[in-house]
Amino acid sequence: MLSRGAFRSAMVAVLLLAFAGWGLASRPALLIAPEGALVGLMTPEGRALSKAAPSFTAEGWLEADGDAVTPKEAVVRTGFSGPKGARQAAWQGRALVHLTGKAALGNLEKACRDGALVVLDTIAPKGFKGDCQLYDARRLARTGALAFDAAGQSRAARAEAGHRLWTDRLKRKRPPEDRTAPEPDLPAGDQ
């Protein structure tokens, strides 16, 4: 049996190994939120965000990076530029464009050129073709959140997590029948 001092020393060693492992683990170079609402790009300063919301996702990414800044501070980091709803950055020698809000579809054709990576927080028009790698809400609904490493290889959250009963959408072959409750039998005196 270990003495109290030896046990504490062993626990300290385990904690130090855990912190060392966490510090050595590589974080994704590019993150895309599951609905296309947020994009995060790793820069020398830390992760730059395309916008501060959704804050739950943004805070989770920053915390996992070991970064103590707020989402609002990460938005002003060098990385993304441009107006709200059409934020741009450079990634892998091409444009990275995050289109959000009411003007997103109106900016799609202009953004989707020269092999850009375009993230759209809504569904692209049916049959849309452009010279870009497009991740719209429909495509992201199938893949879930995406993480890209520094070499540009992507990992999809759904593929990593596998099948989960609580995350898959309920699939029905046809709509359910009428689900109204049957009329209760009323006693003879209440009619």
PDB file of C-alpha atoms in Angstrom:
ATOM      1  CA  MET A   1       0.000   0.000   0.000  1.00  0.00           C
ATOM      2  CA  LEU A   2       1.255   3.494  -0.861  1.00  0.00           C
ATOM      3  CA  SER A   3       1.852   6.020   1.862  1.00  0.00           C
ATOM      4  CA  ARG A   4      -0.049   9.280   1.737  1.00  0.00           C
ATOM      5  CA  GLY A   5       3.018  11.179   0.448  1.00  0.00           C
ATOM      6  CA  ALA A   6       3.741   8.616  -2.272  1.00  0.00           C
ATOM      7  CA  PHE A   7       0.102   8.676  -3.371  1.00  0.00           C
ATOM      8  CA  ARG A   8       0.144  12.484  -3.643  1.00  0.00           C
ATOM      9  CA  SER A   9       3.374  12.377  -5.614  1.00  0.00           C
ATOM     10  CA  ALA A  10       1.879   9.822  -7.993  1.00  0.00           C
ATOM     11  CA  MET A  11      -1.231  11.986  -8.496  1.00  0.00           C
ATOM     12  CA  VAL A  12       0.906  15.066  -9.203  1.00  0.00           C
ATOM     13  CA  ALA A  13       2.863  13.062 -11.784  1.00  0.00           C
ATOM     14  CA  VAL A  14      -0.381  11.930 -13.434  1.00  0.00           C
ATOM     15  CA  LEU A  15      -1.647  15.525 -13.561  1.00  0.00           C
ATOM     16  CA  LEU A  16       1.614  16.750 -15.084  1.00  0.00           C
ATOM     17  CA  LEU A  17       1.424  14.049 -17.755  1.00  0.00           C
ATOM     18  CA  ALA A  18      -2.177  14.995 -18.528  1.00  0.00           C
ATOM     19  CA  PHE A  19      -1.270  18.664 -18.920  1.00  0.00           C
ATOM     20  CA  ALA A  20       1.731  17.794 -21.088  1.00  0.00           C
ATOM     21  CA  GLY A  21      -0.439  15.594 -23.294  1.00  0.00           C
ATOM     22  CA  TRP A  22      -3.092  18.284 -23.583  1.00  0.00           C
ATOM     23  CA  GLY A  23      -0.470  20.871 -24.535  1.00  0.00           C
ATOM     24  CA  LEU A  24       1.053  18.611 -27.189  1.00  0.00           C
ATOM     25  CA  ALA A  25      -2.266  17.678 -28.801  1.00  0.00           C
ATOM     26  CA  SER A  26      -2.798  19.528 -32.040  1.00  0.00           C
ATOM     27  CA  ARG A  27      -5.968  21.558 -32.487  1.00  0.00           C
ATOM     28  CA  PRO A  28      -7.749  21.866 -35.832  1.00  0.00           C
ATOM     29  CA  ALA A  29      -6.587  24.671 -38.101  1.00  0.00           C
ATOM     30  CA  LEU A  30     -10.149  25.408 -39.203  1.00  0.00           C
ATOM     31  CA  LEU A  31     -13.469  24.716 -37.467  1.00  0.00           C
ATOM     32  CA  ILE A  32     -16.953  25.048 -38.956  1.00  0.00           C
ATOM     33  CA  ALA A  33     -20.011  24.948 -36.676  1.00  0.00           C
ATOM     34  CA  PRO A  34     -22.689  22.368 -37.558  1.00  0.00           C
ATOM     35  CA  GLU A  35     -25.223  24.861 -38.965  1.00  0.00           C
ATOM     36  CA  GLY A  36     -22.606  27.073 -40.628  1.00  0.00           C
ATOM     37  CA  ALA A  37     -23.237  29.798 -38.038  1.00  0.00           C
ATOM     38  CA  LEU A  38     -19.582  30.159 -36.996  1.00  0.00           C
ATOM     39  CA  VAL A  39     -16.111  29.610 -38.459  1.00  0.00           C
ATOM     40  CA  GLY A  40     -12.877  29.560 -36.457  1.00  0.00           C
ATOM     41  CA  LEU A  41      -9.390  29.834 -37.986  1.00  0.00           C
ATOM     42  CA  MET A  42      -6.217  29.118 -35.992  1.00  0.00           C
ATOM     43  CA  THR A  43      -3.697  31.959 -36.272  1.00  0.00           C
ATOM     44  CA  PRO A  44      -0.373  32.650 -34.523  1.00  0.00           C
ATOM     45  CA  GLU A  45      -2.332  34.799 -32.008  1.00  0.00           C
ATOM     46  CA  GLY A  46      -4.848  32.014 -31.341  1.00  0.00           C
ATOM     47  CA  ARG A  47      -8.195  31.159 -32.908  1.00  0.00           C
ATOM     48  CA  ALA A  48      -9.787  33.998 -34.892  1.00  0.00           C
ATOM     49  CA  LEU A  49     -13.579  33.802 -35.140  1.00  0.00           C
ATOM     50  CA  SER A  50     -15.762  35.000 -37.999  1.00  0.00           C
ATOM     51  CA  LYS A  51     -18.274  36.316 -35.446  1.00  0.00           C
ATOM     52  CA  ALA A  52     -18.918  36.144 -31.702  1.00  0.00           C
ATOM     53  CA  ALA A  53     -22.139  34.134 -31.832  1.00  0.00           C
ATOM     54  CA  PRO A  54     -23.236  31.484 -31.184  1.00  0.00           C
ATOM     55  CA  SER A  55     -21.308  32.199 -28.003  1.00  0.00           C
ATOM     56  CA  PHE A  56     -21.695  28.687 -26.560  1.00  0.00           C
ATOM     57  CA  THR A  57     -19.876  27.206 -29.564  1.00  0.00           C
ATOM     58  CA  ALA A  58     -17.304  30.004 -29.664  1.00  0.00           C
ATOM     59  CA  GLU A  59     -16.521  29.676 -25.950  1.00  0.00           C
ATOM     60  CA  GLY A  60     -16.202  25.903 -26.286  1.00  0.00           C
ATOM     61  CA  TRP A  61     -13.722  26.208 -29.132  1.00  0.00           C
ATOM     62  CA  LEU A  62     -11.632  28.822 -27.339  1.00  0.00           C
ATOM     63  CA  GLU A  63     -11.638  26.817 -24.101  1.00  0.00           C
ATOM     64  CA  ALA A  64     -10.566  23.651 -25.934  1.00  0.00           C
ATOM     65  CA  ASP A  65      -7.707  25.662 -27.464  1.00  0.00           C
ATOM     66  CA  GLY A  66      -6.625  26.699 -23.971  1.00  0.00           C
ATOM     67  CA  ASP A  67      -7.354  30.314 -24.901  1.00  0.00           C
ATOM     68  CA  ALA A  68      -8.661  32.619 -22.162  1.00  0.00           C
ATOM     69  CA  VAL A  69     -10.090  35.329 -24.442  1.00  0.00           C
ATOM     70  CA  THR A  70     -13.790  36.027 -24.964  1.00  0.00           C
ATOM     71  CA  PRO A  71     -15.484  35.402 -28.323  1.00  0.00           C
ATOM     72  CA  LYS A  72     -15.653  39.189 -28.879  1.00  0.00           C
ATOM     73  CA  GLU A  73     -11.887  39.427 -28.430  1.00  0.00           C
ATOM     74  CA  ALA A  74     -11.314  36.497 -30.809  1.00  0.00           C
ATOM     75  CA  VAL A  75     -13.402  38.219 -33.504  1.00  0.00           C
ATOM     76  CA  VAL A  76     -11.029  41.210 -33.664  1.00  0.00           C
ATOM     77  CA  ARG A  77      -7.903  39.070 -33.995  1.00  0.00           C
ATOM     78  CA  THR A  78      -6.010  39.138 -37.269  1.00  0.00           C
ATOM     79  CA  GLY A  79      -7.556  36.524 -39.539  1.00  0.00           C
ATOM     80  CA  PHE A  80     -11.047  37.496 -40.646  1.00  0.00           C
ATOM     81  CA  SER A  81     -11.932  40.815 -42.229  1.00  0.00           C
ATOM     82  CA  GLY A  82     -14.850  42.303 -44.097  1.00  0.00           C
ATOM     83  CA  PRO A  83     -18.351  43.382 -43.206  1.00  0.00           C
ATOM     84  CA  LYS A  84     -20.747  41.569 -40.929  1.00  0.00           C
ATOM     85  CA  GLY A  85     -22.355  38.737 -42.883  1.00  0.00           C
ATOM     86  CA  ALA A  86     -19.507  38.430 -45.416  1.00  0.00           C
ATOM     87  CA  ARG A  87     -16.328  37.762 -43.430  1.00  0.00           C
ATOM     88  CA  GLN A  88     -13.207  36.648 -45.304  1.00  0.00           C
ATOM     89  CA  ALA A  89      -9.840  35.143 -44.465  1.00  0.00           C
ATOM     90  CA  ALA A  90      -6.999  33.463 -46.322  1.00  0.00           C
ATOM     91  CA  TRP A  91      -6.582  29.727 -45.795  1.00  0.00           C
ATOM     92  CA  GLN A  92      -4.480  27.202 -47.708  1.00  0.00           C
ATOM     93  CA  GLY A  93      -3.677  29.774 -50.400  1.00  0.00           C
ATOM     94  CA  ARG A  94      -7.302  30.536 -51.176  1.00  0.00           C
ATOM     95  CA  ALA A  95     -10.144  32.618 -49.846  1.00  0.00           C
ATOM     96  CA  LEU A  96     -12.211  31.419 -46.919  1.00  0.00           C
ATOM     97  CA  VAL A  97     -15.585  33.183 -46.925  1.00  0.00           C
ATOM     98  CA  HIS A  98     -18.274  32.977 -44.246  1.00  0.00           C
ATOM     99  CA  LEU A  99     -21.667  34.220 -45.466  1.00  0.00           C
ATOM    100  CA  THR A 100     -24.436  34.764 -42.911  1.00  0.00           C
ATOM    101  CA  GLY A 101     -27.689  36.610 -42.502  1.00  0.00           C
ATOM    102  CA  LYS A 102     -30.165  38.062 -44.963  1.00  0.00           C
ATOM    103  CA  ALA A 103     -27.556  39.043 -47.575  1.00  0.00           C
ATOM    104  CA  ALA A 104     -25.818  35.636 -47.579  1.00  0.00           C
ATOM    105  CA  LEU A 105     -27.503  34.284 -50.721  1.00  0.00           C
ATOM    106  CA  GLY A 106     -26.996  37.590 -52.513  1.00  0.00           C
ATOM    107  CA  ASN A 107     -23.238  37.384 -51.865  1.00  0.00           C
ATOM    108  CA  LEU A 108     -22.885  33.712 -52.767  1.00  0.00           C
ATOM    109  CA  GLU A 109     -22.166  34.050 -56.492  1.00  0.00           C
ATOM    110  CA  LYS A 110     -19.510  36.730 -55.905  1.00  0.00           C
ATOM    111  CA  ALA A 111     -17.828  34.673 -53.145  1.00  0.00           C
ATOM    112  CA  CYS A 112     -17.945  31.300 -54.897  1.00  0.00           C
ATOM    113  CA  ARG A 113     -15.025  31.688 -57.315  1.00  0.00           C
ATOM    114  CA  ASP A 114     -11.349  30.833 -57.699  1.00  0.00           C
ATOM    115  CA  GLY A 115     -11.623  27.668 -55.594  1.00  0.00           C
ATOM    116  CA  ALA A 116     -12.635  29.513 -52.416  1.00  0.00           C
ATOM    117  CA  LEU A 117     -13.925  27.639 -49.393  1.00  0.00           C
ATOM    118  CA  VAL A 118     -17.369  29.148 -48.732  1.00  0.00           C
ATOM    119  CA  VAL A 119     -19.450  28.511 -45.609  1.00  0.00           C
ATOM    120  CA  LEU A 120     -23.106  29.486 -45.937  1.00  0.00           C
ATOM    121  CA  ASP A 121     -25.458  29.498 -42.928  1.00  0.00           C
ATOM    122  CA  THR A 122     -28.496  28.790 -45.104  1.00  0.00           C
ATOM    123  CA  ILE A 123     -29.337  26.385 -47.930  1.00  0.00           C
ATOM    124  CA  ALA A 124     -27.798  27.234 -51.294  1.00  0.00           C
ATOM    125  CA  PRO A 125     -30.219  27.566 -54.238  1.00  0.00           C
ATOM    126  CA  LYS A 126     -31.030  24.231 -55.851  1.00  0.00           C
ATOM    127  CA  GLY A 127     -28.630  23.528 -58.706  1.00  0.00           C
ATOM    128  CA  PHE A 128     -26.176  26.273 -57.717  1.00  0.00           C
ATOM    129  CA  LYS A 129     -22.797  25.803 -59.377  1.00  0.00           C
ATOM    130  CA  GLY A 130     -19.722  27.844 -58.670  1.00  0.00           C
ATOM    131  CA  ASP A 131     -15.955  27.505 -58.589  1.00  0.00           C
ATOM    132  CA  CYS A 132     -15.728  26.910 -54.845  1.00  0.00           C
ATOM    133  CA  GLN A 133     -15.894  24.306 -52.131  1.00  0.00           C
ATOM    134  CA  LEU A 134     -19.324  25.103 -50.683  1.00  0.00           C
ATOM    135  CA  TYR A 135     -20.511  24.077 -47.226  1.00  0.00           C
ATOM    136  CA  ASP A 136     -24.124  25.195 -46.933  1.00  0.00           C
ATOM    137  CA  ALA A 137     -26.677  24.350 -44.233  1.00  0.00           C
ATOM    138  CA  ARG A 138     -27.907  21.298 -46.183  1.00  0.00           C
ATOM    139  CA  ARG A 139     -24.420  19.790 -46.511  1.00  0.00           C
ATOM    140  CA  LEU A 140     -23.539  20.603 -42.897  1.00  0.00           C
ATOM    141  CA  ALA A 141     -26.779  18.983 -41.704  1.00  0.00           C
ATOM    142  CA  ARG A 142     -25.425  15.709 -43.139  1.00  0.00           C
ATOM    143  CA  THR A 143     -21.853  16.050 -41.851  1.00  0.00           C
ATOM    144  CA  GLY A 144     -22.263  17.973 -38.610  1.00  0.00           C
ATOM    145  CA  ALA A 145     -19.451  20.231 -37.461  1.00  0.00           C
ATOM    146  CA  LEU A 146     -16.232  20.057 -39.477  1.00  0.00           C
ATOM    147  CA  ALA A 147     -12.613  20.257 -38.388  1.00  0.00           C
ATOM    148  CA  PHE A 148      -9.758  20.710 -40.866  1.00  0.00           C
ATOM    149  CA  ASP A 149      -6.127  20.023 -40.026  1.00  0.00           C
ATOM    150  CA  ALA A 150      -3.221  22.142 -41.281  1.00  0.00           C
ATOM    151  CA  ALA A 151      -2.949  19.954 -44.401  1.00  0.00           C
ATOM    152  CA  GLY A 152      -6.590  20.626 -45.286  1.00  0.00           C
ATOM    153  CA  GLN A 153      -7.924  17.166 -44.398  1.00  0.00           C
ATOM    154  CA  SER A 154     -11.394  17.352 -42.890  1.00  0.00           C
ATOM    155  CA  ARG A 155     -13.052  15.336 -40.164  1.00  0.00           C
ATOM    156  CA  ALA A 156     -16.809  15.405 -39.754  1.00  0.00           C
ATOM    157  CA  ALA A 157     -18.289  15.323 -36.267  1.00  0.00           C
ATOM    158  CA  ARG A 158     -20.963  12.794 -37.248  1.00  0.00           C
ATOM    159  CA  ALA A 159     -18.378  10.432 -38.735  1.00  0.00           C
ATOM    160  CA  GLU A 160     -16.186  10.704 -35.627  1.00  0.00           C
ATOM    161  CA  ALA A 161     -19.057  10.218 -33.157  1.00  0.00           C
ATOM    162  CA  GLY A 162     -20.751   7.412 -35.033  1.00  0.00           C
ATOM    163  CA  HIS A 163     -24.416   6.519 -34.749  1.00  0.00           C
ATOM    164  CA  ARG A 164     -26.115   7.851 -31.640  1.00  0.00           C
ATOM    165  CA  LEU A 165     -29.815   7.432 -30.925  1.00  0.00           C
ATOM    166  CA  TRP A 166     -30.023  10.894 -29.355  1.00  0.00           C
ATOM    167  CA  THR A 167     -28.357  12.767 -32.239  1.00  0.00           C
ATOM    168  CA  ASP A 168     -29.909  11.182 -35.320  1.00  0.00           C
ATOM    169  CA  ARG A 169     -33.035  12.763 -36.665  1.00  0.00           C
ATOM    170  CA  LEU A 170     -36.133  10.626 -36.481  1.00  0.00           C
ATOM    171  CA  LYS A 171     -36.807   9.149 -39.907  1.00  0.00           C
ATOM    172  CA  ARG A 172     -40.348   8.224 -40.870  1.00  0.00           C
ATOM    173  CA  LYS A 173     -41.432   6.618 -44.101  1.00  0.00           C
ATOM    174  CA  ARG A 174     -44.812   8.305 -43.985  1.00  0.00           C
ATOM    175  CA  PRO A 175     -46.554  10.781 -41.715  1.00  0.00           C
ATOM    176  CA  PRO A 176     -48.165   9.354 -38.594  1.00  0.00           C
ATOM    177  CA  GLU A 177     -51.872   8.633 -38.658  1.00  0.00           C
ATOM    178  CA  ASP A 178     -54.353  10.909 -36.931  1.00  0.00           C
ATOM    179  CA  ARG A 179     -53.150  11.139 -33.333  1.00  0.00           C
ATOM    180  CA  THR A 180     -56.146  12.836 -31.797  1.00  0.00           C
ATOM    181  CA  ALA A 181     -57.478  11.230 -28.675  1.00  0.00           C
ATOM    182  CA  PRO A 182     -60.764   9.361 -29.053  1.00  0.00           C
ATOM    183  CA  GLU A 183     -63.823  11.002 -27.627  1.00  0.00           C
ATOM    184  CA  PRO A 184     -64.383   9.835 -24.055  1.00  0.00           C
ATOM    185  CA  ASP A 185     -67.459   7.801 -23.274  1.00  0.00           C
ATOM    186  CA  LEU A 186     -69.729  10.127 -21.367  1.00  0.00           C
ATOM    187  CA  PRO A 187     -72.050   8.808 -18.656  1.00  0.00           C
ATOM    188  CA  ALA A 188     -75.732   8.684 -19.710  1.00  0.00           C
ATOM    189  CA  GLY A 189     -76.724  11.675 -17.536  1.00  0.00           C
ATOM    190  CA  ASP A 190     -74.122  14.085 -19.055  1.00  0.00           C
ATOM    191  CA  GLN A 191     -75.363  13.983 -22.652  1.00  0.00           C
TER     192      GLN A 191
END
